[in-house]
Short mmCIF file of C-alpha atoms in Angstrom, two decimals:
data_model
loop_
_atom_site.label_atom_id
_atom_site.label_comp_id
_atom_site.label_asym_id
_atom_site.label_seq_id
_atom_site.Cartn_x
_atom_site.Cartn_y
_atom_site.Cartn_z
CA UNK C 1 50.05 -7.83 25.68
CA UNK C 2 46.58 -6.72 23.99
CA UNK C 3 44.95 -9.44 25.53
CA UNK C 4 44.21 -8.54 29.22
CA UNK C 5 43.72 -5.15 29.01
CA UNK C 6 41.21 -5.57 26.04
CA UNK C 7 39.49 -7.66 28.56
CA UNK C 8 40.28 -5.09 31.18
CA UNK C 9 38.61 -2.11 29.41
CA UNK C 10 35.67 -4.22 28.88
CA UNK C 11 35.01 -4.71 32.42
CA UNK C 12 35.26 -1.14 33.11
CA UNK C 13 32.96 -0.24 29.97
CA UNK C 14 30.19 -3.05 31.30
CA UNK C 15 29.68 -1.44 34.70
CA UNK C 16 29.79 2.37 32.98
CA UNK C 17 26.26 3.56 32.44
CA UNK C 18 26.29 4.68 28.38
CA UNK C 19 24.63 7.84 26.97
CA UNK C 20 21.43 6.87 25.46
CA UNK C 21 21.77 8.79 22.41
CA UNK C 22 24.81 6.76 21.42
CA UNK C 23 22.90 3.41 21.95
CA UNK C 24 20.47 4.05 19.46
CA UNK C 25 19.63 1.05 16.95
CA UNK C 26 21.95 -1.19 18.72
CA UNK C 27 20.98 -4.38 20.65
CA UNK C 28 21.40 -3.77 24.35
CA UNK C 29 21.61 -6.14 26.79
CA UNK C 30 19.38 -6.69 30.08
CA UNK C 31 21.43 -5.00 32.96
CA UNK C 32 22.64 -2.11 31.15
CA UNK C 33 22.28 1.19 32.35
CA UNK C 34 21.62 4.26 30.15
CA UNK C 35 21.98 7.95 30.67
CA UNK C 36 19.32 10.60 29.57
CA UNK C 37 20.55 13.55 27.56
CA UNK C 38 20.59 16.06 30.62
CA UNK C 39 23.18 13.90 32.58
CA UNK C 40 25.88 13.13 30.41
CA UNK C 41 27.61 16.53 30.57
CA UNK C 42 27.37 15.49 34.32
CA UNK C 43 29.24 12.19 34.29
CA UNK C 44 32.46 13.18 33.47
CA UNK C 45 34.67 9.98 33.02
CA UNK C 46 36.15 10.14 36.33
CA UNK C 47 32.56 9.16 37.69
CA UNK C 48 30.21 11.81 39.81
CA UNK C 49 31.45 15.21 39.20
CA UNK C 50 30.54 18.32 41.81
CA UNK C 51 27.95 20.66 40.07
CA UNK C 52 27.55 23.94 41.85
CA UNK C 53 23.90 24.32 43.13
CA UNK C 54 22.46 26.84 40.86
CA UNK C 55 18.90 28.57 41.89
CA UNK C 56 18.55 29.79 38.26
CA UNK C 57 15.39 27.84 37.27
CA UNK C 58 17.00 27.52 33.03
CA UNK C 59 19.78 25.81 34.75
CA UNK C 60 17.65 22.66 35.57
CA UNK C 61 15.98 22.60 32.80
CA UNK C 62 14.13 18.58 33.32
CA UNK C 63 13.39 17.01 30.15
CA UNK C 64 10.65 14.69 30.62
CA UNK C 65 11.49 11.38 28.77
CA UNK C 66 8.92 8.39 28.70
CA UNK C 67 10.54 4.80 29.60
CA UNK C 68 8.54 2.32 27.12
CA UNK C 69 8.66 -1.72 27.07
CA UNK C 70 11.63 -2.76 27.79
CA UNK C 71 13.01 0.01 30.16
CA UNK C 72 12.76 0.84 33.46
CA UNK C 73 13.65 3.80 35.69
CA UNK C 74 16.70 3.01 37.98
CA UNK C 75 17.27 6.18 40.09
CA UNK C 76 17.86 8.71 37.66
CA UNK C 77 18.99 6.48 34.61
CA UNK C 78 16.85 4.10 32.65
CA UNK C 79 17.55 0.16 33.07
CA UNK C 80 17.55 -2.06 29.95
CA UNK C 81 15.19 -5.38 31.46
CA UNK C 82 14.95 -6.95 28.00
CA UNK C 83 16.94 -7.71 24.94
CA UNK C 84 16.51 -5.76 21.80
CA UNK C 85 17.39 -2.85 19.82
CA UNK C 86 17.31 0.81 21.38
CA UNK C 87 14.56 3.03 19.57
CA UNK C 88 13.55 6.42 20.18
CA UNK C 89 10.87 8.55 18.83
CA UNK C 90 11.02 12.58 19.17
CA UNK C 91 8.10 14.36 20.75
CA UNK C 92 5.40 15.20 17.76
CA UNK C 93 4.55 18.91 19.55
CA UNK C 94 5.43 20.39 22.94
CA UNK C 95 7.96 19.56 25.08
CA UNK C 96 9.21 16.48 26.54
CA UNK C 97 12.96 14.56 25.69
CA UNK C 98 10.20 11.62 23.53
CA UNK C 99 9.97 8.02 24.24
CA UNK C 100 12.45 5.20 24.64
CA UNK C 101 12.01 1.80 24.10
CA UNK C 102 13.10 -1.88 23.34
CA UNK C 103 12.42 -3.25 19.93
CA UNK C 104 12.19 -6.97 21.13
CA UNK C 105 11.17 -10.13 19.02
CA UNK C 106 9.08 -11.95 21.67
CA UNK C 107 6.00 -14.58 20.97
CA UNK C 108 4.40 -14.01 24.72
CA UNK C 109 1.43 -11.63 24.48
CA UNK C 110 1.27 -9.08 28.15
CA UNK C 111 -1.85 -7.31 27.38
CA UNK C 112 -1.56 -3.77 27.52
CA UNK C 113 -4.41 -0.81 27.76
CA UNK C 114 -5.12 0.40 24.43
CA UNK C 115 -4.15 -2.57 22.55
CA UNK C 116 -6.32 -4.03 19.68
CA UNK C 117 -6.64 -7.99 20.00
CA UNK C 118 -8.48 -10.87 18.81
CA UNK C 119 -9.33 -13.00 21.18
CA UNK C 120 -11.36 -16.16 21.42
CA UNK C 121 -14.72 -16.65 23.99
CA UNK C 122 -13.65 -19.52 26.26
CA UNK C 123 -16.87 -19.06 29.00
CA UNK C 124 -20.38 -16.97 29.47
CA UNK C 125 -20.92 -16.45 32.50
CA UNK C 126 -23.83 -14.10 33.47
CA UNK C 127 -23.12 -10.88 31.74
CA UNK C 128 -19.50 -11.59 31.33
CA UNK C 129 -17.70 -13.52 28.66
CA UNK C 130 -14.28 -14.75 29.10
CA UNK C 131 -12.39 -14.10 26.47
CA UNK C 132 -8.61 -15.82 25.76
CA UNK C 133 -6.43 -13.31 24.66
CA UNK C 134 -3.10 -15.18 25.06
CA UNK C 135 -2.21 -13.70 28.30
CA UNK C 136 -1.66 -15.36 31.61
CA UNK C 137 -5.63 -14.63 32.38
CA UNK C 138 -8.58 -14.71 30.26
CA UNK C 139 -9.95 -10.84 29.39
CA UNK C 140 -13.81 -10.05 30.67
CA UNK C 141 -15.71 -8.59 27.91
CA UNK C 142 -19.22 -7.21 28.96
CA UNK C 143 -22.27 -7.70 26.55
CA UNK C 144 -22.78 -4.36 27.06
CA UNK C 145 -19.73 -3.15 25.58
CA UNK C 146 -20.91 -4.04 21.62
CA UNK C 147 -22.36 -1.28 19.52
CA UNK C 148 -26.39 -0.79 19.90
CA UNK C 149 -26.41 -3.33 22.46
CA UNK C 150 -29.10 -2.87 25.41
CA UNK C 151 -30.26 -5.12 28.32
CA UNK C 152 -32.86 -6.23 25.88
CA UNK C 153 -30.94 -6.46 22.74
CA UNK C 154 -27.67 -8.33 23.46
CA UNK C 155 -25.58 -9.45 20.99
CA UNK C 156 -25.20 -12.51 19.32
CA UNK C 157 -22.02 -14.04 20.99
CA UNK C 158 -21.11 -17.80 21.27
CA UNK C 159 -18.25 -19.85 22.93
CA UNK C 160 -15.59 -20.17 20.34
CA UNK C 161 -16.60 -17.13 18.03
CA UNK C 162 -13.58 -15.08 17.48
CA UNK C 163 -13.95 -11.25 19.39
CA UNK C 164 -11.72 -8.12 17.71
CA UNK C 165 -11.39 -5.57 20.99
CA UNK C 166 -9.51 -3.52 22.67
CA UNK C 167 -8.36 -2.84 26.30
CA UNK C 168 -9.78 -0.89 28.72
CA UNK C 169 -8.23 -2.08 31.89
CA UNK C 170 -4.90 -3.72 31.45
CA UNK C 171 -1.93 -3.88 34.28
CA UNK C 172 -0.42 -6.91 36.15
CA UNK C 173 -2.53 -6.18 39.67
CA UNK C 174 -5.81 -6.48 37.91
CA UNK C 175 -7.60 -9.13 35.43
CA UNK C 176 -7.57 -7.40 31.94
CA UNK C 177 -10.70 -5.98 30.58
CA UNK C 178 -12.01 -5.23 26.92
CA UNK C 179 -14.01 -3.29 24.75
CA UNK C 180 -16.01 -3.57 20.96
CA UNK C 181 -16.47 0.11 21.04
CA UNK C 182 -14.29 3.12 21.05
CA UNK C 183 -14.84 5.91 23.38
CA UNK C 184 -17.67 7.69 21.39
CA UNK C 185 -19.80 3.95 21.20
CA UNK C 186 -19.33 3.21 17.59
CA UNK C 187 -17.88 -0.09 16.79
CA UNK C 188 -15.19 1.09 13.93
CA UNK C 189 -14.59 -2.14 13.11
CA UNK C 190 -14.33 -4.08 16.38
CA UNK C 191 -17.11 -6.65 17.59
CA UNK C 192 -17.08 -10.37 16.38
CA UNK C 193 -15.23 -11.52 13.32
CA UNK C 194 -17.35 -12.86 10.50
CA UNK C 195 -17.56 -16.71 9.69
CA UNK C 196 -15.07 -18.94 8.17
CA UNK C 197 -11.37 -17.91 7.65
CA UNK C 198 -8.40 -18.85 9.16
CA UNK C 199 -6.40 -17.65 12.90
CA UNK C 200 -3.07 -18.45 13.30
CA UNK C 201 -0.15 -16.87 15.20
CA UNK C 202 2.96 -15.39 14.81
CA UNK C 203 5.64 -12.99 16.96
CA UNK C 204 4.86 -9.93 17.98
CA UNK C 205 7.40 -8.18 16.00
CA UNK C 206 6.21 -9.22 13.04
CA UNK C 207 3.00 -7.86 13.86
CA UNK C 208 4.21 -4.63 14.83
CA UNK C 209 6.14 -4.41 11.28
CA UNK C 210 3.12 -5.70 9.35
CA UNK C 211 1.01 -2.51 11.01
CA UNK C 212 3.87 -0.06 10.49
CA UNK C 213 2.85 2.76 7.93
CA UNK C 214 3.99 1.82 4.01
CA UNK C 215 4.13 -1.79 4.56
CA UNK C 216 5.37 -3.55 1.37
CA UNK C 217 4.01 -6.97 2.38
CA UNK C 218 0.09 -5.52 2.89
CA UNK C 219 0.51 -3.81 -0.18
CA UNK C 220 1.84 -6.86 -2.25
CA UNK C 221 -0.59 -8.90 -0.62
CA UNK C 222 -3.77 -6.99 -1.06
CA UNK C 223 -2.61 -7.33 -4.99
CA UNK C 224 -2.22 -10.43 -4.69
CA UNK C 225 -5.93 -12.14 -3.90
CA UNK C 226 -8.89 -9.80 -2.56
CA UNK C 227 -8.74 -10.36 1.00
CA UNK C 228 -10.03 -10.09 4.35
CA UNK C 229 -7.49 -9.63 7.09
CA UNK C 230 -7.57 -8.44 10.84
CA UNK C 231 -4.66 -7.91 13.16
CA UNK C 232 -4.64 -8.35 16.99
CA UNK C 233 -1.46 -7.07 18.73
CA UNK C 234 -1.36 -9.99 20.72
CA UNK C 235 0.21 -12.17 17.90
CA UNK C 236 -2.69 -13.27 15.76
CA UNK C 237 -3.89 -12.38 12.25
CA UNK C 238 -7.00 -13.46 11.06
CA UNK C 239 -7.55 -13.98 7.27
CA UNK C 240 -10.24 -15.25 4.83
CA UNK C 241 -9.95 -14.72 1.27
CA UNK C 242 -12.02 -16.58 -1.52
CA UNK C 243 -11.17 -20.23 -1.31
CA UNK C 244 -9.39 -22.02 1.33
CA UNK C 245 -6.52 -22.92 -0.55
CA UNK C 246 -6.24 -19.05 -1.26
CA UNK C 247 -6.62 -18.54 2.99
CA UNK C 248 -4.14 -21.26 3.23
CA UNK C 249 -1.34 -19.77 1.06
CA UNK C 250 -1.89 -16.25 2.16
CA UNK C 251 -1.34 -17.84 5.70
CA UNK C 252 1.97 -19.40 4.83
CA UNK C 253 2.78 -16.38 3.26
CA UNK C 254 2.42 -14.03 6.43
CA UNK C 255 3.91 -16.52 8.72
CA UNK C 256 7.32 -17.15 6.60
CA UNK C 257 7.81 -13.51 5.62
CA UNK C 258 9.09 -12.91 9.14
CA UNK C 259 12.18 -14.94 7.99
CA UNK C 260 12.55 -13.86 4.56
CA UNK C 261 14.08 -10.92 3.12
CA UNK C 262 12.30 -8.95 0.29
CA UNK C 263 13.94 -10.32 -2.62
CA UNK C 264 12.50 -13.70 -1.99
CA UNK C 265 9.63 -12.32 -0.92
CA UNK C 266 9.31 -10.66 -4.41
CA UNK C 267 10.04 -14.17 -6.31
CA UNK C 268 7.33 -15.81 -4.12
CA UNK C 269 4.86 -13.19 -4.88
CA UNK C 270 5.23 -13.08 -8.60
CA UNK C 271 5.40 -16.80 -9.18
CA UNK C 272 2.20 -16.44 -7.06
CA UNK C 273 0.61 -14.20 -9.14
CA UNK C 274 1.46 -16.17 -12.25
CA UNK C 275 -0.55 -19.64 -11.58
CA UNK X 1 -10.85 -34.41 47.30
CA UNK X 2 -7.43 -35.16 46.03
CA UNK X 3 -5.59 -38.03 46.34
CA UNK X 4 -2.09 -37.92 45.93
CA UNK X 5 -0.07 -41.20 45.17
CA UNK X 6 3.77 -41.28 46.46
CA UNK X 7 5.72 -44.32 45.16
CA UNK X 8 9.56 -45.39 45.51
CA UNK X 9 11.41 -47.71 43.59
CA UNK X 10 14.38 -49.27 43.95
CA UNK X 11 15.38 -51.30 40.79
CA UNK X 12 18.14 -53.82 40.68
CA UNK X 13 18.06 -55.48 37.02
CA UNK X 14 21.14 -57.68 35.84
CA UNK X 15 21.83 -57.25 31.89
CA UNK X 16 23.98 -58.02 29.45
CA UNK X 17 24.84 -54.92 27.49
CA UNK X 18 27.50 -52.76 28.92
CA UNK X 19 25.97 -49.43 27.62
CA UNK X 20 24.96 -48.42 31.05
CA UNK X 21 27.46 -45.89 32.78
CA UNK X 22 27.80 -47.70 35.93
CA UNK X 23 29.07 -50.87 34.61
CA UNK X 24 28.28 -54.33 33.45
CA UNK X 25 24.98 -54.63 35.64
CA UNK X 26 22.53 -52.17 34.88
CA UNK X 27 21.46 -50.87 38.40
CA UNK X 28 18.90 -47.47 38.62
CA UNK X 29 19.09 -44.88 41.40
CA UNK X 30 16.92 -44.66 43.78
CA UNK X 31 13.79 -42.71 42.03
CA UNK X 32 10.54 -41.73 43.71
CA UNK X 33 7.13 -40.40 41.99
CA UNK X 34 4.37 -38.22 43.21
CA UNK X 35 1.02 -38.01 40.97
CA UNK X 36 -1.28 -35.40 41.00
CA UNK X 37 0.02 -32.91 43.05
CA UNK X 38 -1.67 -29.88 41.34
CA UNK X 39 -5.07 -29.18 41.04
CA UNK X 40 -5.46 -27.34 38.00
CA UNK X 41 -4.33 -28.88 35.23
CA UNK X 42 -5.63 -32.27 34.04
CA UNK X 43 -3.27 -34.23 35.02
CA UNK X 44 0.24 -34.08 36.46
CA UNK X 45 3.35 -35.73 37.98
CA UNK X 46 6.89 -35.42 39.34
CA UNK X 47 9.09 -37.84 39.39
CA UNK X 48 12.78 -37.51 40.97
CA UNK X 49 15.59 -40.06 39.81
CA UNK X 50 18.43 -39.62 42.47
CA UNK X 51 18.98 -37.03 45.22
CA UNK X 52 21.45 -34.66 42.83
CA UNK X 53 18.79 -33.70 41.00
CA UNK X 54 16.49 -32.05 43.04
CA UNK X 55 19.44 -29.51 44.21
CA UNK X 56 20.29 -28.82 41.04
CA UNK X 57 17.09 -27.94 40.18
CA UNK X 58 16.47 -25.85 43.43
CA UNK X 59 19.52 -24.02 42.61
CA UNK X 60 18.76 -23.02 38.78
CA UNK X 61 15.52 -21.85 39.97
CA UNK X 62 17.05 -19.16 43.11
CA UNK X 63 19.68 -18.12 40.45
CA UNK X 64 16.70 -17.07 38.29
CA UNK X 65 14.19 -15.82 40.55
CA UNK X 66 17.10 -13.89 41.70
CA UNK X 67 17.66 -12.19 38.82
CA UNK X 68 13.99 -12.17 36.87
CA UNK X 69 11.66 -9.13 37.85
CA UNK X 70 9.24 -11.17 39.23
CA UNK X 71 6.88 -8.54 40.04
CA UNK X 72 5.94 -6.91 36.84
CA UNK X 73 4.07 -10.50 36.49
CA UNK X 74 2.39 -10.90 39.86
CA UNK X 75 0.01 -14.31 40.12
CA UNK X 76 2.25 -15.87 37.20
CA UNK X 77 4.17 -18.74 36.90
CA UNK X 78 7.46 -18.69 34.95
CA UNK X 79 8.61 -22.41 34.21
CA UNK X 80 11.79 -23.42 32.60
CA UNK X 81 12.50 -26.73 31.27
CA UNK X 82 16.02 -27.62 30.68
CA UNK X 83 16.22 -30.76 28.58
CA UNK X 84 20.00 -32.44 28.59
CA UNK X 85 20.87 -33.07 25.33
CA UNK X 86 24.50 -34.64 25.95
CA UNK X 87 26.71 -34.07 29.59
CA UNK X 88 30.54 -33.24 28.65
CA UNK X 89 31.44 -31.97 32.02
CA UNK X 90 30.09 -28.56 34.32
CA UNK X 91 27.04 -30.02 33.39
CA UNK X 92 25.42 -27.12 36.42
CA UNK X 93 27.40 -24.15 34.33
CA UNK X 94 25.97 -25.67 30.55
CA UNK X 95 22.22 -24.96 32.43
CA UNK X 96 22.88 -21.97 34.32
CA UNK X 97 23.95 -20.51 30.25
CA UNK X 98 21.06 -22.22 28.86
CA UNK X 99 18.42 -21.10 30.83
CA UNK X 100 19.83 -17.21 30.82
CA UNK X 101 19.78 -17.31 27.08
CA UNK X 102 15.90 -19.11 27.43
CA UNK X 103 14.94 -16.23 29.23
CA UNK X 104 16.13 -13.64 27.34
CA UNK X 105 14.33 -15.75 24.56
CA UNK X 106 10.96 -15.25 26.36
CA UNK X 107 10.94 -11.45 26.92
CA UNK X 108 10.83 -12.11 30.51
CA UNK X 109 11.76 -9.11 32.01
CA UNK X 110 15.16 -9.63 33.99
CA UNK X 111 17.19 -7.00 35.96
CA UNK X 112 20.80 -8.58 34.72
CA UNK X 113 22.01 -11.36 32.56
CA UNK X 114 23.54 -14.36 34.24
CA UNK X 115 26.18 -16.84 33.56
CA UNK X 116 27.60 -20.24 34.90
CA UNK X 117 31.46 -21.01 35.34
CA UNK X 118 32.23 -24.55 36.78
CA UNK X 119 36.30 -25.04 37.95
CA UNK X 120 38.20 -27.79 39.46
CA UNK X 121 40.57 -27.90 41.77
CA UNK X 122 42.88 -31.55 41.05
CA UNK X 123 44.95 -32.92 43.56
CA UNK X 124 47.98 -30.58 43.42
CA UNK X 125 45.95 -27.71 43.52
CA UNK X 126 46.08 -26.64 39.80
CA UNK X 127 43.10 -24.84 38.87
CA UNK X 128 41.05 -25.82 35.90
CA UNK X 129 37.85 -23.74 34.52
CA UNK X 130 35.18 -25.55 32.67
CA UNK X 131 36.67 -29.30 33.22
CA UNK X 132 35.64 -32.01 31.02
CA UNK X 133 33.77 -35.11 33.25
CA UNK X 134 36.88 -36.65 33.71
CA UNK X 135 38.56 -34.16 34.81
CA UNK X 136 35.83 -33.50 37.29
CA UNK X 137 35.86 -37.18 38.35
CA UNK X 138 39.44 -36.83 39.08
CA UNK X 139 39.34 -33.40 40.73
CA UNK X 140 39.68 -32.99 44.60
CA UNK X 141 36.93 -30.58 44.60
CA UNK X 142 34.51 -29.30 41.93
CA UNK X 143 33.15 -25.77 42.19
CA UNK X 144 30.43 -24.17 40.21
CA UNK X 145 29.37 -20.27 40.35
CA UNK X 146 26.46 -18.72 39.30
CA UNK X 147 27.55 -14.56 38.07
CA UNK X 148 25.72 -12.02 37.16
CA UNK X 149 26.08 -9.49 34.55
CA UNK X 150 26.23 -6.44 35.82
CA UNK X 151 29.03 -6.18 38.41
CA UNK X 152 29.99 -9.89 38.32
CA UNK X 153 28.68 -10.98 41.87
CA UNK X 154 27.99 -13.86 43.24
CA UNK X 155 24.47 -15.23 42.39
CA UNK X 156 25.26 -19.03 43.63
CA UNK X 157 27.76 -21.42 44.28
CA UNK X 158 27.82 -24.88 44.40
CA UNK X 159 30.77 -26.78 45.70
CA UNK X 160 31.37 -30.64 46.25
CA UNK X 161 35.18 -31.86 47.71
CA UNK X 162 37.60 -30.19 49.74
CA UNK X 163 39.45 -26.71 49.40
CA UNK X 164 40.58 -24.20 51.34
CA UNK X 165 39.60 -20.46 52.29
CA UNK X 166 42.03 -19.30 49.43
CA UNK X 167 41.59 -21.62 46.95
CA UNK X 168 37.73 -21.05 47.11
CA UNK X 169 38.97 -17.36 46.73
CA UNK X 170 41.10 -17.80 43.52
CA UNK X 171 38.44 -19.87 41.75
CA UNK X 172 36.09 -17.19 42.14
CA UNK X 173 38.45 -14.44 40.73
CA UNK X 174 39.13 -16.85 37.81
CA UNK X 175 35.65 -17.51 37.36
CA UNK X 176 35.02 -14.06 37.17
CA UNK X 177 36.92 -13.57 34.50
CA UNK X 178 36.28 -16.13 32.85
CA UNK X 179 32.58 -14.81 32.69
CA UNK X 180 33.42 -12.13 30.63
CA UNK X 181 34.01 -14.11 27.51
CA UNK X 182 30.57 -15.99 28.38
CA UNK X 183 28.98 -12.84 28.40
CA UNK X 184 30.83 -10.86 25.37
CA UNK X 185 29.53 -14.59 23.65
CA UNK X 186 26.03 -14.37 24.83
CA UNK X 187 26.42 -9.79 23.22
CA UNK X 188 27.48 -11.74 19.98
CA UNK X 189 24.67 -14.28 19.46
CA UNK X 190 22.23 -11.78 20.25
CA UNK X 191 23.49 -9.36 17.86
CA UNK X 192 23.14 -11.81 15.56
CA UNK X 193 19.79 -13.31 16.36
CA UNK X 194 18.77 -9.56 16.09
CA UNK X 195 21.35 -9.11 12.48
CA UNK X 196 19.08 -11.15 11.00
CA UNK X 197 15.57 -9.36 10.68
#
């Protein structure tokens, strides 16, 4: 009967670790393990095999791999904690096996060092503002941390204005820090975001495919109406364009792309550019 | 200085209609409310409508924390609400799936997937896996386990009624693998969810 051993084989191929080369592009589950490149020749299908101890220093050769979101190191095998689909970039230069990662579509915001945002000043508080970045805590942003500002000359921030920084200090232990400069003090376009406009929010994939090099929908859309537009990774997009009913419909726009597929996109955008 | 109100009820109401699932009276469980029992937020209550509930509730919650990397979001709160929509039987089992698949939903990081499988155990011993209410109302005992993905142990079980050493035994096997085809469902939908973009 195919039945029960179909069912059988699956149990045994849910509690084998996979190779993570073969995984790639496919949705993996959380749970599952995955081998690095160096151990599959080791895990023969009978499980552990003996390999002789070698003191040859080629012979264990370590490739250095780097576990991104998504993964975790188990041992010596990587351990899928969220759902999405297996990606893997090859090292630019140098050594080193590249980086892993999870390609999840996920609407919670866990800041992360390095990270542009826009955020939103909830509180002043001495020299601190509080700044809600969609996290679990507000970010601190110094007044200090703006370009050209001095004790004397601070900058001109208010409760509500909207703040486009990035992370300085960001892990779970400690409250999450940001920045309006880059390392050399220049602004390069961070600081607070002009008047007017709109701020809404979408997923975080859709952000991360909006920023991806050749984006079609920036393109179309920058044809479309002169705009304004600033992306924080932590979900929001910030856009201002003419009128409001121009801001309006390039809002709709960015927000239902995520579910449409190019073709209508295309329709949309030239009966757009026809009225 | 917080003041926190505790009030029980006890409601005995005679009506007409005979909508109510306990018969032609219409007579409410026992239900107590607390108000104001947290601090932060503006305003909050909890309010418990029968005894079953609270285990439930206690249980869904150790299944998860179980299974959800808690510490990669230290000083967080994760909260799940589980809304029942309509109760066709292993009502326990429908949340267990729901709230796995919520998770997963969220990002939250979680070390394995989990799954609920509910079986009953009727008077000759026949065993039956995901019974409709009335089979559960007729069963000698009900069982409910809690599995997880990667090895198919034992998260939780829940039992009400009477069985013995080896029939608690052969439920588990069968709920075991019966939890594959919950999980190889849960693979599809995702694949699909993640088809689409």
């Amino acid at each position: 009967m195919a039945e029960p051993a179909s069912v059988a084989a699956e149990s045994l191929a849910g509690s084998r670790a996979r190779a993570a080369r073969t995984v790639l592009g496919q949705v993996v589950l959380p749970g599952e393990e995955l081998l690095l490149p160096e151990q599959e020749d080791a895990e023969g299908p009978g499980g552990a095999v003996e390999r002789p101890l070698s003191l040859n220093a080629r012979a264990c050769s370590r490739v250095r791999v780097v576990c991104g979101p998504g993964l975790r190191r188990c041992g010596d095998r990587l351990l899928v904690t969220k759902c999405g689909r297996l990606r893997h970039k090859e090292p630019g230069s140098g050594s080193g096996g590249g980086v892993y990662w999870v390609d999840s579509q996920q609407k919670r915001y866990v800041p992360v060092k390095g990270d542009h945002v826009i955020g939103i000043v909830t509180a002043k508080s001495g020299d601190i503002f509080k700044v809600d970045v969609g996290g679990s805590e507000p970010a601190s942003l110094s007044y200090l941390s703006f370009e050209g500002a001095t004790k004397r000359n601070r900058p001109n921030v208010q409760v509500g204005d909207l703040i486009y920084g990035q992370f300085v200090v960001a892990n779970k232990d400690m409250e999450p820090e940001m920045v309006c400069i880059d390392s050399c003090g220049r602004a390069n376009g961070m600081g607070v975001i002009g008047q007017d406009g709109l701020l809404f929010k979408v997923t975080l994939g859709l952000i991360r495919k909006l920023l991806a090099p050749d984006c079609e929908i920036i393109q179309e859309v920058g044809k479309l109406y002169p705009l304004e537009i600033v992306f924080g990774m932590n979900g929001r997009i910030w856009v201002k364009a003419k009128t409001i009913q121009q801001t309006l419909i390039l809002a709709n726009i960015l927000e239902a792309c995520e579910h449409m597929t190019s073709d209508q996109r295309k329709q949309i955008f030239s009966r757009l550019a026809e009225s | 200085m917080e003041e926190e109100t505790h009030t029980d009820a006890k409601i005995r109401a005679e009506n007409g209609t005979g909508s109510s699932p306990r018969g032609p009276g219409c007579s409410l469980r026992h239900f107590a409310c607390e108000q104001n029992l947290l601090s932060r937020p503006d305003g909050s209550a909890s309010f418990l409508q029968g005894v079953a509930e609270k285990s439930r509730e206690r249980l869904i919650r150790n299944t998860c924390e179980a299974v959800v990397l808690g510490t990669l979001h230290p000083r967080t709160s994760i909260t799940v609400v589980l809304q029942v929509v309509s109760d066709a039987g292993s009502l326990l089992a429908c949340c267990l799936n729901a709230a796995c698949m919520a998770l997963v939903d969220a990002g939250v990081p979680m070390r394995a997937l989990f799954c609920g499988v509910a079986c009953a155990l009727d008077s000759d011993g026949t065993l039956v896996l995901d019974p409709t209410s009335k089979q559960e109302k007729e069963a000698r005992a009900v069982l409910t386990f809690a599995l997880d993905s990667v090895e198919r142990k034992l998260l939780m079980s829940s039992t009400k009624g009477l069985y013995s050493d080896t029939e608690l035994q052969q439920c588990l096997a069968a709920a075991q693998a019966a939890s594959q085809h919950v999980f190889r469902f849960y693979r599809e939908s995702l694949q699909r969810r993640y088809s689409k973009s």
